[in-house]
Amino acid sequence: MQAGVAVVLGRGGGGGIGEDFLSGFSIQLGAVQFAVVLSPDERQWKLLEDANQQNKEVQQERGYRNVEIGESVRGEDVYIIQSGCGEINDNLMELLIMINACKIASSSRVTAVIPCFPYARQDKKDKVGDLGPVGGTRSGVTSIADRLNVEFALIHKERKKANEVDRMVLVGDVKDRVAILVDDMADTCGTICYAADKLLSAGATKVYAILTHGIFSGPAISRINNAAFEAVVVTNTIPQEDKMRHCPKIQVIDISMILAEAIRRTHNGESVSYLFSHVPL
């Protein structure tokens, strides 16, 4: 008999996905057991908020985290959704505590779903010269170009240090064309704004940016507002509501359906790599 599925949304949650997981998972997974944190009932949300406030006060006094799973997960396949944003170190520790709590509660299997993986950038050493679509991978941008049946260009950049580009060289022709910058992550946005200026000076008529993770720290928002972007499109692996209020150029794509389908496929033993070429809508 196959184990059931329990989905737990941590305090760090799925980034900016939040309640969107409710509809996403209910459509893709059918009968799925949610922890109390995903309940649409307003009274339970209020009770949860009160409980979290009490836990927070205790945690501040004692200096440690207190995690309580709101539903029984005995014999279930548990998927804990906790994104690496906000209070990253606290959220990571909470994730470990939640995994331990689920194992102690006799869950069948525990899988961590981390929409934005923290510390990923620090695993890579900055190269003196990167050849890529403004920090992304060449294979990634060529794959997108092939699917859209359009040409692509690359930007060769030289860094002095992290978040600081010394020089950029455009490889390719963008004159009289709409340019779409593709990158996996944008932090202070100095690189993509510099690249946008480079593309416009090379004759591009419009510039858009498509990013997987929009960290947008420090001067990022003011830089985007002052840059020549038509729009900056990001996913909701990181909450963007506040940033969108201060920057109308930011647009968000919801990925809850993709994660829901990935969880369904993992649970049923189906191919997850199938999603690389078949994105659920």
Tab-separated table of N, CA, C and O in Angstrom, residues 79-201:
chain	number	residue	atom	x	y	z
A	79	TYR	N	6.697	16.202	2.530
A	79	TYR	CA	7.479	17.153	1.742
A	79	TYR	C	7.448	18.490	2.469
A	79	TYR	O	6.390	19.113	2.601
A	80	ILE	N	8.602	18.906	2.950
A	80	ILE	CA	8.693	20.164	3.703
A	80	ILE	C	9.174	21.262	2.763
A	80	ILE	O	10.261	21.181	2.193
A	81	ILE	N	8.356	22.294	2.613
A	81	ILE	CA	8.687	23.399	1.708
A	81	ILE	C	9.245	24.543	2.535
A	81	ILE	O	8.547	25.157	3.337
A	82	GLN	N	10.516	24.821	2.356
A	82	GLN	CA	11.186	25.867	3.128
A	82	GLN	C	12.213	26.546	2.219
A	82	GLN	O	13.201	25.941	1.821
A	83	SER	N	11.967	27.788	1.859
A	83	SER	CA	12.864	28.478	0.937
A	83	SER	C	14.003	29.158	1.688
A	83	SER	O	13.888	29.500	2.860
A	84	GLY	N	15.126	29.323	0.994
A	84	GLY	CA	16.308	29.945	1.607
A	84	GLY	C	16.301	31.439	1.441
A	84	GLY	O	17.092	32.007	0.685
A	85	CYS	N	15.393	32.098	2.126
A	85	CYS	CA	15.316	33.558	2.047
A	85	CYS	C	14.943	34.104	3.419
A	85	CYS	O	14.676	33.350	4.349
A	86	GLY	N	14.936	35.415	3.547
A	86	GLY	CA	14.606	36.025	4.837
A	86	GLY	C	15.688	35.731	5.862
A	86	GLY	O	16.875	35.933	5.612
A	87	GLU	N	15.286	35.219	7.018
A	87	GLU	CA	16.236	34.844	8.058
A	87	GLU	C	16.799	33.458	7.714
A	87	GLU	O	16.370	32.433	8.240
A	88	ILE	N	17.773	33.458	6.818
A	88	ILE	CA	18.235	32.214	6.198
A	88	ILE	C	18.723	31.190	7.215
A	88	ILE	O	18.322	30.026	7.200
A	89	ASN	N	19.598	31.598	8.105
A	89	ASN	CA	20.166	30.645	9.059
A	89	ASN	C	19.105	30.080	9.994
A	89	ASN	O	19.106	28.885	10.305
A	90	ASP	N	18.178	30.927	10.449
A	90	ASP	CA	17.089	30.461	11.299
A	90	ASP	C	16.195	29.481	10.539
A	90	ASP	O	15.755	28.463	11.078
A	91	ASN	N	15.918	29.799	9.271
A	91	ASN	CA	15.059	28.930	8.480
A	91	ASN	C	15.714	27.580	8.192
A	91	ASN	O	15.049	26.543	8.138
A	92	LEU	N	17.031	27.590	7.980
A	92	LEU	CA	17.739	26.333	7.777
A	92	LEU	C	17.684	25.460	9.026
A	92	LEU	O	17.463	24.244	8.954
A	93	MET	N	17.896	26.073	10.176
A	93	MET	CA	17.829	25.320	11.432
A	93	MET	C	16.411	24.804	11.656
A	93	MET	O	16.214	23.658	12.083
A	94	GLU	N	15.419	25.626	11.328
A	94	GLU	CA	14.038	25.184	11.470
A	94	GLU	C	13.741	24.005	10.551
A	94	GLU	O	13.022	23.068	10.918
A	95	LEU	N	14.301	24.036	9.346
A	95	LEU	CA	14.111	22.933	8.408
A	95	LEU	C	14.649	21.630	9.001
A	95	LEU	O	13.992	20.587	8.940
A	96	LEU	N	15.844	21.688	9.576
A	96	LEU	CA	16.432	20.492	10.189
A	96	LEU	C	15.583	19.990	11.355
A	96	LEU	O	15.390	18.777	11.521
A	97	ILE	N	15.059	20.923	12.139
A	97	ILE	CA	14.223	20.539	13.277
A	97	ILE	C	12.919	19.915	12.785
A	97	ILE	O	12.422	18.933	13.354
A	98	MET	N	12.345	20.476	11.699
A	98	MET	CA	11.112	19.915	11.154
A	98	MET	C	11.338	18.507	10.604
A	98	MET	O	10.489	17.623	10.765
A	99	ILE	N	12.473	18.302	9.931
A	99	ILE	CA	12.799	16.967	9.425
A	99	ILE	C	12.884	15.974	10.583
A	99	ILE	O	12.328	14.877	10.529
A	100	ASN	N	13.572	16.382	11.644
A	100	ASN	CA	13.707	15.511	12.822
A	100	ASN	C	12.348	15.239	13.455
A	100	ASN	O	12.051	14.101	13.848
A	101	ALA	N	11.492	16.286	13.534
A	101	ALA	CA	10.172	16.124	14.141
A	101	ALA	C	9.322	15.134	13.339
A	101	ALA	O	8.603	14.305	13.910
A	102	CYS	N	9.421	15.206	12.011
A	102	CYS	CA	8.641	14.297	11.169
A	102	CYS	C	9.139	12.857	11.293
A	102	CYS	O	8.339	11.912	11.298
A	103	LYS	N	10.445	12.680	11.386
A	103	LYS	CA	10.992	11.333	11.545
A	103	LYS	C	10.590	10.739	12.891
A	103	LYS	O	10.237	9.559	12.980
A	104	ILE	N	10.649	11.565	13.933
A	104	ILE	CA	10.239	11.093	15.260
A	104	ILE	C	8.757	10.731	15.259
A	104	ILE	O	8.324	9.818	15.956
A	105	ALA	N	7.966	11.466	14.431
A	105	ALA	CA	6.522	11.217	14.350
A	105	ALA	C	6.196	10.044	13.428
A	105	ALA	O	5.046	9.862	13.024
A	106	SER	N	7.224	9.257	13.043
A	106	SER	CA	7.048	8.013	12.286
A	106	SER	C	6.576	8.236	10.851
A	106	SER	O	5.806	7.438	10.302
A	107	SER	N	7.020	9.321	10.233
A	107	SER	CA	6.710	9.510	8.817
A	107	SER	C	7.477	8.476	7.999
A	107	SER	O	8.536	7.989	8.411
A	108	SER	N	6.936	8.125	6.826
A	108	SER	CA	7.574	7.115	5.992
A	108	SER	C	8.843	7.653	5.341
A	108	SER	O	9.868	6.988	5.315
A	109	ARG	N	8.764	8.863	4.811
A	109	ARG	CA	9.894	9.469	4.113
A	109	ARG	C	9.763	10.981	4.202
A	109	ARG	O	8.659	11.515	4.170
A	110	VAL	N	10.886	11.674	4.333
A	110	VAL	CA	10.870	13.136	4.411
A	110	VAL	C	11.729	13.707	3.290
A	110	VAL	O	12.886	13.317	3.129
A	111	THR	N	11.158	14.627	2.522
A	111	THR	CA	11.875	15.283	1.436
A	111	THR	C	11.810	16.783	1.626
A	111	THR	O	10.731	17.341	1.850
A	112	ALA	N	12.955	17.454	1.577
A	112	ALA	CA	12.995	18.915	1.691
A	112	ALA	C	12.869	19.528	0.297
A	112	ALA	O	13.620	19.189	-0.611
A	113	VAL	N	11.904	20.416	0.137
A	113	VAL	CA	11.701	21.145	-1.113
A	113	VAL	C	12.148	22.584	-0.873
A	113	VAL	O	11.509	23.313	-0.121
A	114	ILE	N	13.264	22.976	-1.487
A	114	ILE	CA	13.866	24.284	-1.222
A	114	ILE	C	13.848	25.095	-2.520
A	114	ILE	O	14.757	24.962	-3.352
A	115	PRO	N	12.824	25.923	-2.727
A	115	PRO	CA	12.716	26.681	-3.982
A	115	PRO	C	13.929	27.550	-4.283
A	115	PRO	O	14.367	27.642	-5.428
A	116	CYS	N	14.480	28.193	-3.265
A	116	CYS	CA	15.696	29.000	-3.436
A	116	CYS	C	16.753	28.451	-2.487
A	116	CYS	O	16.648	28.600	-1.273
A	117	PHE	N	17.771	27.784	-3.056
A	117	PHE	CA	18.774	27.104	-2.233
A	117	PHE	C	19.790	28.112	-1.704
A	117	PHE	O	20.482	28.770	-2.488
A	118	PRO	N	19.887	28.265	-0.380
A	118	PRO	CA	20.780	29.283	0.183
A	118	PRO	C	22.254	28.907	0.072
A	118	PRO	O	22.600	27.729	-0.019
A	119	TYR	N	23.092	29.900	0.069
A	119	TYR	CA	24.556	29.755	0.031
A	119	TYR	C	25.061	29.149	-1.289
A	119	TYR	O	26.232	28.795	-1.387
A	120	ALA	N	24.193	29.009	-2.284
A	120	ALA	CA	24.605	28.377	-3.537
A	120	ALA	C	25.700	29.182	-4.225
A	120	ALA	O	26.634	28.625	-4.800
A	121	ARG	N	25.611	30.508	-4.177
A	121	ARG	CA	26.592	31.337	-4.858
A	121	ARG	C	27.966	31.234	-4.219
A	121	ARG	O	28.989	31.382	-4.872
A	122	GLN	N	27.996	30.975	-2.908
A	122	GLN	CA	29.281	30.918	-2.222
A	122	GLN	C	30.011	29.613	-2.490
A	122	GLN	O	31.173	29.462	-2.120
A	123	ASP	N	29.329	28.656	-3.156
A	123	ASP	CA	29.989	27.409	-3.530
A	123	ASP	C	30.839	27.574	-4.782
A	123	ASP	O	31.582	26.680	-5.152
A	124	LYS	N	30.687	28.727	-5.464
A	124	LYS	CA	31.390	28.937	-6.719
A	124	LYS	C	32.412	30.057	-6.563
A	124	LYS	O	32.129	31.088	-5.973
A	125	LYS	N	33.582	29.852	-7.104
A	125	LYS	CA	34.579	30.907	-7.117
A	125	LYS	C	34.365	31.780	-8.344
A	125	LYS	O	34.136	31.287	-9.437
A	126	ASP	N	34.432	33.105	-8.160
A	126	ASP	CA	34.256	34.003	-9.297
A	126	ASP	C	35.409	33.863	-10.259
A	126	ASP	O	36.575	33.879	-9.862
A	127	LYS	N	35.084	33.711	-11.527
A	127	LYS	CA	36.098	33.630	-12.561
A	127	LYS	C	36.479	35.046	-13.000
A	127	LYS	O	35.683	35.960	-12.917
A	128	VAL	N	37.695	35.167	-13.507
A	128	VAL	CA	38.129	36.465	-14.015
A	128	VAL	C	37.287	36.841	-15.222
A	128	VAL	O	36.879	37.987	-15.381
A	129	GLY	N	36.984	35.872	-16.050
A	129	GLY	CA	36.138	36.157	-17.204
A	129	GLY	C	35.063	35.110	-17.356
A	129	GLY	O	35.371	33.932	-17.508
A	130	ASP	N	33.792	35.511	-17.262
A	130	ASP	CA	32.674	34.584	-17.451
A	130	ASP	C	32.067	34.840	-18.817
A	130	ASP	O	31.820	35.979	-19.189
A	131	LEU	N	31.812	33.772	-19.558
A	131	LEU	CA	31.128	33.893	-20.837
A	131	LEU	C	29.743	33.321	-20.653
A	131	LEU	O	29.580	32.122	-20.479
A	132	GLY	N	28.745	34.177	-20.681
A	132	GLY	CA	27.395	33.678	-20.460
A	132	GLY	C	26.392	34.787	-20.570
A	132	GLY	O	26.737	35.952	-20.735
A	133	PRO	N	25.094	34.451	-20.494
A	133	PRO	CA	24.027	35.438	-20.613
A	133	PRO	C	23.870	36.221	-19.323
A	133	PRO	O	22.920	36.043	-18.574
A	134	VAL	N	24.850	37.065	-19.028
A	134	VAL	CA	24.876	37.890	-17.821
A	134	VAL	C	24.790	37.026	-16.581
A	134	VAL	O	23.912	37.198	-15.743
A	135	GLY	N	25.707	36.086	-16.440
A	135	GLY	CA	25.783	35.296	-15.215
A	135	GLY	C	25.113	33.948	-15.310
A	135	GLY	O	25.348	33.095	-14.493
A	136	GLY	N	24.229	33.749	-16.318
A	136	GLY	CA	23.578	32.462	-16.460
A	136	GLY	C	24.489	31.494	-17.187
A	136	GLY	O	25.663	31.751	-17.402
A	137	THR	N	23.939	30.372	-17.602
A	137	THR	CA	24.734	29.383	-18.328
A	137	THR	C	24.459	29.506	-19.813
A	137	THR	O	23.346	29.816	-20.231
A	138	ARG	N	25.489	29.222	-20.620
A	138	ARG	CA	25.311	29.301	-22.069
A	138	ARG	C	24.271	28.288	-22.544
A	138	ARG	O	23.446	28.583	-23.407
A	139	SER	N	24.314	27.075	-21.990
A	139	SER	CA	23.359	26.053	-22.403
A	139	SER	C	21.928	26.467	-22.090
A	139	SER	O	20.996	26.154	-22.837
A	140	GLY	N	21.760	27.197	-20.968
A	140	GLY	CA	20.415	27.644	-20.592
A	140	GLY	C	19.837	28.633	-21.584
A	140	GLY	O	18.692	28.515	-22.022
A	141	VAL	N	20.637	29.641	-21.963
A	141	VAL	CA	20.124	30.665	-22.876
A	141	VAL	C	19.966	30.111	-24.285
A	141	VAL	O	19.035	30.485	-25.010
A	142	THR	N	20.840	29.196	-24.714
A	142	THR	CA	20.694	28.617	-26.045
A	142	THR	C	19.454	27.730	-26.113
A	142	THR	O	18.787	27.663	-27.151
A	143	SER	N	19.147	27.046	-25.007
A	143	SER	CA	17.945	26.221	-24.966
A	143	SER	C	16.698	27.075	-25.123
A	143	SER	O	15.773	26.726	-25.866
A	144	ILE	N	16.661	28.223	-24.424
A	144	ILE	CA	15.517	29.134	-24.532
A	144	ILE	C	15.421	29.694	-25.942
A	144	ILE	O	14.338	29.764	-26.533
A	145	ALA	N	16.557	30.089	-26.506
A	145	ALA	CA	16.568	30.643	-27.862
A	145	ALA	C	16.081	29.623	-28.882
A	145	ALA	O	15.339	29.957	-29.816
A	146	ASP	N	16.475	28.363	-28.708
A	146	ASP	CA	16.044	27.315	-29.623
A	146	ASP	C	14.536	27.096	-29.559
A	146	ASP	O	13.867	26.928	-30.590
A	147	ARG	N	13.993	27.109	-28.358
A	147	ARG	CA	12.559	26.876	-28.206
A	147	ARG	C	11.738	28.029	-28.765
A	147	ARG	O	10.635	27.841	-29.263
A	148	LEU	N	12.283	29.246	-28.677
A	148	LEU	CA	11.589	30.421	-29.216
A	148	LEU	C	11.933	30.674	-30.678
A	148	LEU	O	11.360	31.565	-31.298
A	149	ASN	N	12.896	29.908	-31.192
A	149	ASN	CA	13.343	30.071	-32.573
A	149	ASN	C	13.864	31.488	-32.827
A	149	ASN	O	13.499	32.146	-33.812
A	150	VAL	N	14.714	31.962	-31.923
A	150	VAL	CA	15.325	33.284	-32.066
A	150	VAL	C	16.832	33.143	-31.888
A	150	VAL	O	17.336	32.123	-31.424
A	151	GLU	N	17.558	34.198	-32.277
A	151	GLU	CA	19.003	34.188	-32.103
A	151	GLU	C	19.365	34.617	-30.682
A	151	GLU	O	18.536	35.170	-29.952
A	152	PHE	N	20.622	34.374	-30.304
A	152	PHE	CA	21.044	34.754	-28.957
A	152	PHE	C	22.409	35.436	-29.012
A	152	PHE	O	23.154	35.309	-29.989
A	153	ALA	N	22.681	36.179	-27.962
A	153	ALA	CA	23.977	36.833	-27.803
A	153	ALA	C	24.512	36.504	-26.421
A	153	ALA	O	23.761	36.113	-25.524
A	154	LEU	N	25.812	36.644	-26.261
A	154	LEU	CA	26.457	36.382	-24.978
A	154	LEU	C	27.179	37.620	-24.499
A	154	LEU	O	27.584	38.470	-25.286
A	155	ILE	N	27.345	37.716	-23.198
A	155	ILE	CA	28.087	38.832	-22.612
A	155	ILE	C	29.269	38.279	-21.834
A	155	ILE	O	29.102	37.453	-20.932
A	156	HIS	N	30.450	38.706	-22.245
A	156	HIS	CA	31.680	38.330	-21.546
A	156	HIS	C	31.941	39.388	-20.486
A	156	HIS	O	32.081	40.571	-20.791
A	157	LYS	N	31.991	38.951	-19.229
A	157	LYS	CA	32.176	39.925	-18.143
A	157	LYS	C	33.398	39.572	-17.306
A	157	LYS	O	33.712	38.400	-17.101
A	158	GLU	N	34.056	40.597	-16.830
A	158	GLU	CA	35.210	40.437	-15.948
A	158	GLU	C	34.886	41.061	-14.612
A	158	GLU	O	34.492	42.225	-14.528
A	159	ARG	N	35.043	40.270	-13.557
A	159	ARG	CA	34.709	40.739	-12.212
A	159	ARG	C	35.951	41.118	-11.419
A	159	ARG	O	36.966	40.441	-11.492
A	160	LYS	N	35.823	42.207	-10.649
A	160	LYS	CA	36.838	42.518	-9.650
A	160	LYS	C	36.614	41.641	-8.418
A	160	LYS	O	37.531	41.104	-7.822
A	161	LYS	N	35.342	41.530	-8.024
A	161	LYS	CA	34.945	40.710	-6.884
A	161	LYS	C	33.457	40.443	-7.023
A	161	LYS	O	32.815	40.902	-7.978
A	162	ALA	N	32.891	39.697	-6.061
A	162	ALA	CA	31.466	39.373	-6.119
A	162	ALA	C	30.634	40.643	-6.144
A	162	ALA	O	30.926	41.610	-5.427
A	163	ASN	N	29.576	40.650	-6.982
A	163	ASN	CA	28.651	41.777	-7.116
A	163	ASN	C	29.287	43.023	-7.715
A	163	ASN	O	28.721	44.112	-7.632
A	164	GLU	N	30.457	42.891	-8.311
A	164	GLU	CA	31.103	44.058	-8.915
A	164	GLU	C	31.785	43.649	-10.220
A	164	GLU	O	32.769	42.910	-10.220
A	165	VAL	N	31.222	44.126	-11.339
A	165	VAL	CA	31.742	43.797	-12.658
A	165	VAL	C	32.635	44.930	-13.138
A	165	VAL	O	32.276	46.106	-13.096
A	166	ASP	N	33.823	44.568	-13.607
A	166	ASP	CA	34.787	45.559	-14.065
A	166	ASP	C	34.559	45.933	-15.530
A	166	ASP	O	34.627	47.093	-15.917
A	167	ARG	N	34.252	44.924	-16.362
A	167	ARG	CA	34.124	45.180	-17.793
A	167	ARG	C	33.204	44.158	-18.432
A	167	ARG	O	33.139	43.011	-18.002
A	168	MET	N	32.453	44.591	-19.465
A	168	MET	CA	31.572	43.707	-20.200
A	168	MET	C	31.819	43.844	-21.691
A	168	MET	O	32.013	44.954	-22.190
A	169	VAL	N	31.779	42.727	-22.385
A	169	VAL	CA	31.909	42.727	-23.835
A	169	VAL	C	30.750	41.929	-24.416
A	169	VAL	O	30.543	40.769	-24.046
A	170	LEU	N	29.968	42.535	-25.303
A	170	LEU	CA	28.840	41.873	-25.939
A	170	LEU	C	29.312	41.076	-27.147
A	170	LEU	O	30.007	41.599	-28.018
A	171	VAL	N	28.923	39.807	-27.199
A	171	VAL	CA	29.263	38.942	-28.328
A	171	VAL	C	27.964	38.591	-29.044
A	171	VAL	O	27.167	37.796	-28.557
A	172	GLY	N	27.730	39.198	-30.193
A	172	GLY	CA	26.491	38.970	-30.930
A	172	GLY	C	25.870	40.287	-31.362
A	172	GLY	O	26.267	41.368	-30.905
A	173	ASP	N	24.872	40.184	-32.232
A	173	ASP	CA	24.222	41.371	-32.799
A	173	ASP	C	22.830	41.540	-32.205
A	173	ASP	O	21.993	40.636	-32.291
A	174	VAL	N	22.579	42.695	-31.576
A	174	VAL	CA	21.260	42.970	-31.000
A	174	VAL	C	20.623	44.217	-31.599
A	174	VAL	O	19.587	44.679	-31.123
A	175	LYS	N	21.209	44.756	-32.632
A	175	LYS	CA	20.718	46.005	-33.217
A	175	LYS	C	19.299	45.836	-33.753
A	175	LYS	O	18.982	44.863	-34.447
A	176	ASP	N	18.436	46.803	-33.382
A	176	ASP	CA	17.034	46.838	-33.813
A	176	ASP	C	16.260	45.595	-33.370
A	176	ASP	O	15.323	45.157	-34.046
A	177	ARG	N	16.647	45.023	-32.245
A	177	ARG	CA	15.962	43.847	-31.722
A	177	ARG	C	15.564	44.052	-30.265
A	177	ARG	O	16.141	44.869	-29.557
A	178	VAL	N	14.591	43.266	-29.832
A	178	VAL	CA	14.210	43.239	-28.415
A	178	VAL	C	15.123	42.254	-27.705
A	178	VAL	O	15.216	41.084	-28.097
A	179	ALA	N	15.818	42.719	-26.669
A	179	ALA	CA	16.773	41.880	-25.944
A	179	ALA	C	16.144	41.379	-24.642
A	179	ALA	O	15.512	42.150	-23.912
A	180	ILE	N	16.339	40.087	-24.359
A	180	ILE	CA	15.842	39.479	-23.119
A	180	ILE	C	17.029	38.924	-22.354
A	180	ILE	O	17.664	37.954	-22.786
A	181	LEU	N	17.346	39.527	-21.228
A	181	LEU	CA	18.433	39.056	-20.370
A	181	LEU	C	17.943	37.870	-19.551
A	181	LEU	O	16.878	37.931	-18.935
A	182	VAL	N	18.718	36.800	-19.522
A	182	VAL	CA	18.351	35.600	-18.770
A	182	VAL	C	19.419	35.346	-17.719
A	182	VAL	O	20.605	35.279	-18.027
A	183	ASP	N	18.996	35.195	-16.462
A	183	ASP	CA	19.943	34.923	-15.385
A	183	ASP	C	19.268	34.081	-14.323
A	183	ASP	O	18.041	34.081	-14.195
A	184	ASP	N	20.081	33.362	-13.545
A	184	ASP	CA	19.517	32.523	-12.495
A	184	ASP	C	19.213	33.324	-11.236
A	184	ASP	O	18.322	32.973	-10.468
A	185	MET	N	19.933	34.415	-11.021
A	185	MET	CA	19.793	35.140	-9.760
A	185	MET	C	20.224	36.597	-9.925
A	185	MET	O	21.166	36.889	-10.661
A	186	ALA	N	19.539	37.500	-9.250
A	186	ALA	CA	19.943	38.905	-9.232
A	186	ALA	C	19.916	39.389	-7.789
A	186	ALA	O	18.888	39.290	-7.119
A	187	ASP	N	21.040	39.906	-7.328
A	187	ASP	CA	21.162	40.349	-5.942
A	187	ASP	C	21.058	41.876	-5.869
A	187	ASP	O	19.988	42.434	-5.676
A	188	THR	N	22.162	42.566	-6.060
A	188	THR	CA	22.132	44.033	-6.023
A	188	THR	C	21.789	44.625	-7.386
A	188	THR	O	21.601	45.832	-7.494
A	189	CYS	N	21.742	43.780	-8.405
A	189	CYS	CA	21.306	44.153	-9.763
A	189	CYS	C	22.265	45.077	-10.507
A	189	CYS	O	21.903	45.639	-11.543
A	190	GLY	N	23.477	45.221	-10.004
A	190	GLY	CA	24.455	46.025	-10.725
A	190	GLY	C	24.814	45.411	-12.065
A	190	GLY	O	24.947	46.115	-13.075
A	191	THR	N	24.933	44.084	-12.102
A	191	THR	CA	25.329	43.394	-13.326
A	191	THR	C	24.269	43.505	-14.410
A	191	THR	O	24.563	43.857	-15.555
A	192	ILE	N	23.008	43.204	-14.066
A	192	ILE	CA	21.976	43.219	-15.107
A	192	ILE	C	21.679	44.635	-15.584
A	192	ILE	O	21.342	44.839	-16.754
A	193	CYS	N	21.804	45.623	-14.701
A	193	CYS	CA	21.590	47.013	-15.125
A	193	CYS	C	22.725	47.479	-16.046
A	193	CYS	O	22.493	48.197	-17.028
A	194	TYR	N	23.933	47.078	-15.723
A	194	TYR	CA	25.082	47.372	-16.568
A	194	TYR	C	24.889	46.713	-17.935
A	194	TYR	O	25.127	47.308	-18.991
A	195	ALA	N	24.415	45.471	-17.926
A	195	ALA	CA	24.179	44.741	-19.167
A	195	ALA	C	23.077	45.391	-19.996
A	195	ALA	O	23.155	45.433	-21.232
A	196	ALA	N	22.040	45.896	-19.335
A	196	ALA	CA	20.955	46.568	-20.051
A	196	ALA	C	21.467	47.798	-20.790
A	196	ALA	O	21.110	48.043	-21.948
A	197	ASP	N	22.318	48.574	-20.126
A	197	ASP	CA	22.919	49.745	-20.776
A	197	ASP	C	23.779	49.332	-21.964
A	197	ASP	O	23.775	49.988	-23.010
A	198	LYS	N	24.506	48.235	-21.796
A	198	LYS	CA	25.363	47.734	-22.872
A	198	LYS	C	24.530	47.334	-24.093
A	198	LYS	O	24.889	47.621	-25.240
A	199	LEU	N	23.399	46.682	-23.849
A	199	LEU	CA	22.532	46.242	-24.939
A	199	LEU	C	21.891	47.420	-25.662
A	199	LEU	O	21.787	47.432	-26.899
A	200	LEU	N	21.455	48.415	-24.912
A	200	LEU	CA	20.847	49.599	-25.531
A	200	LEU	C	21.870	50.372	-26.363
A	200	LEU	O	21.560	50.846	-27.464
A	201	SER	N	23.076	50.479	-25.834
A	201	SER	CA	24.130	51.184	-26.581
A	201	SER	C	24.527	50.419	-27.843
A	201	SER	O	25.058	51.006	-28.796
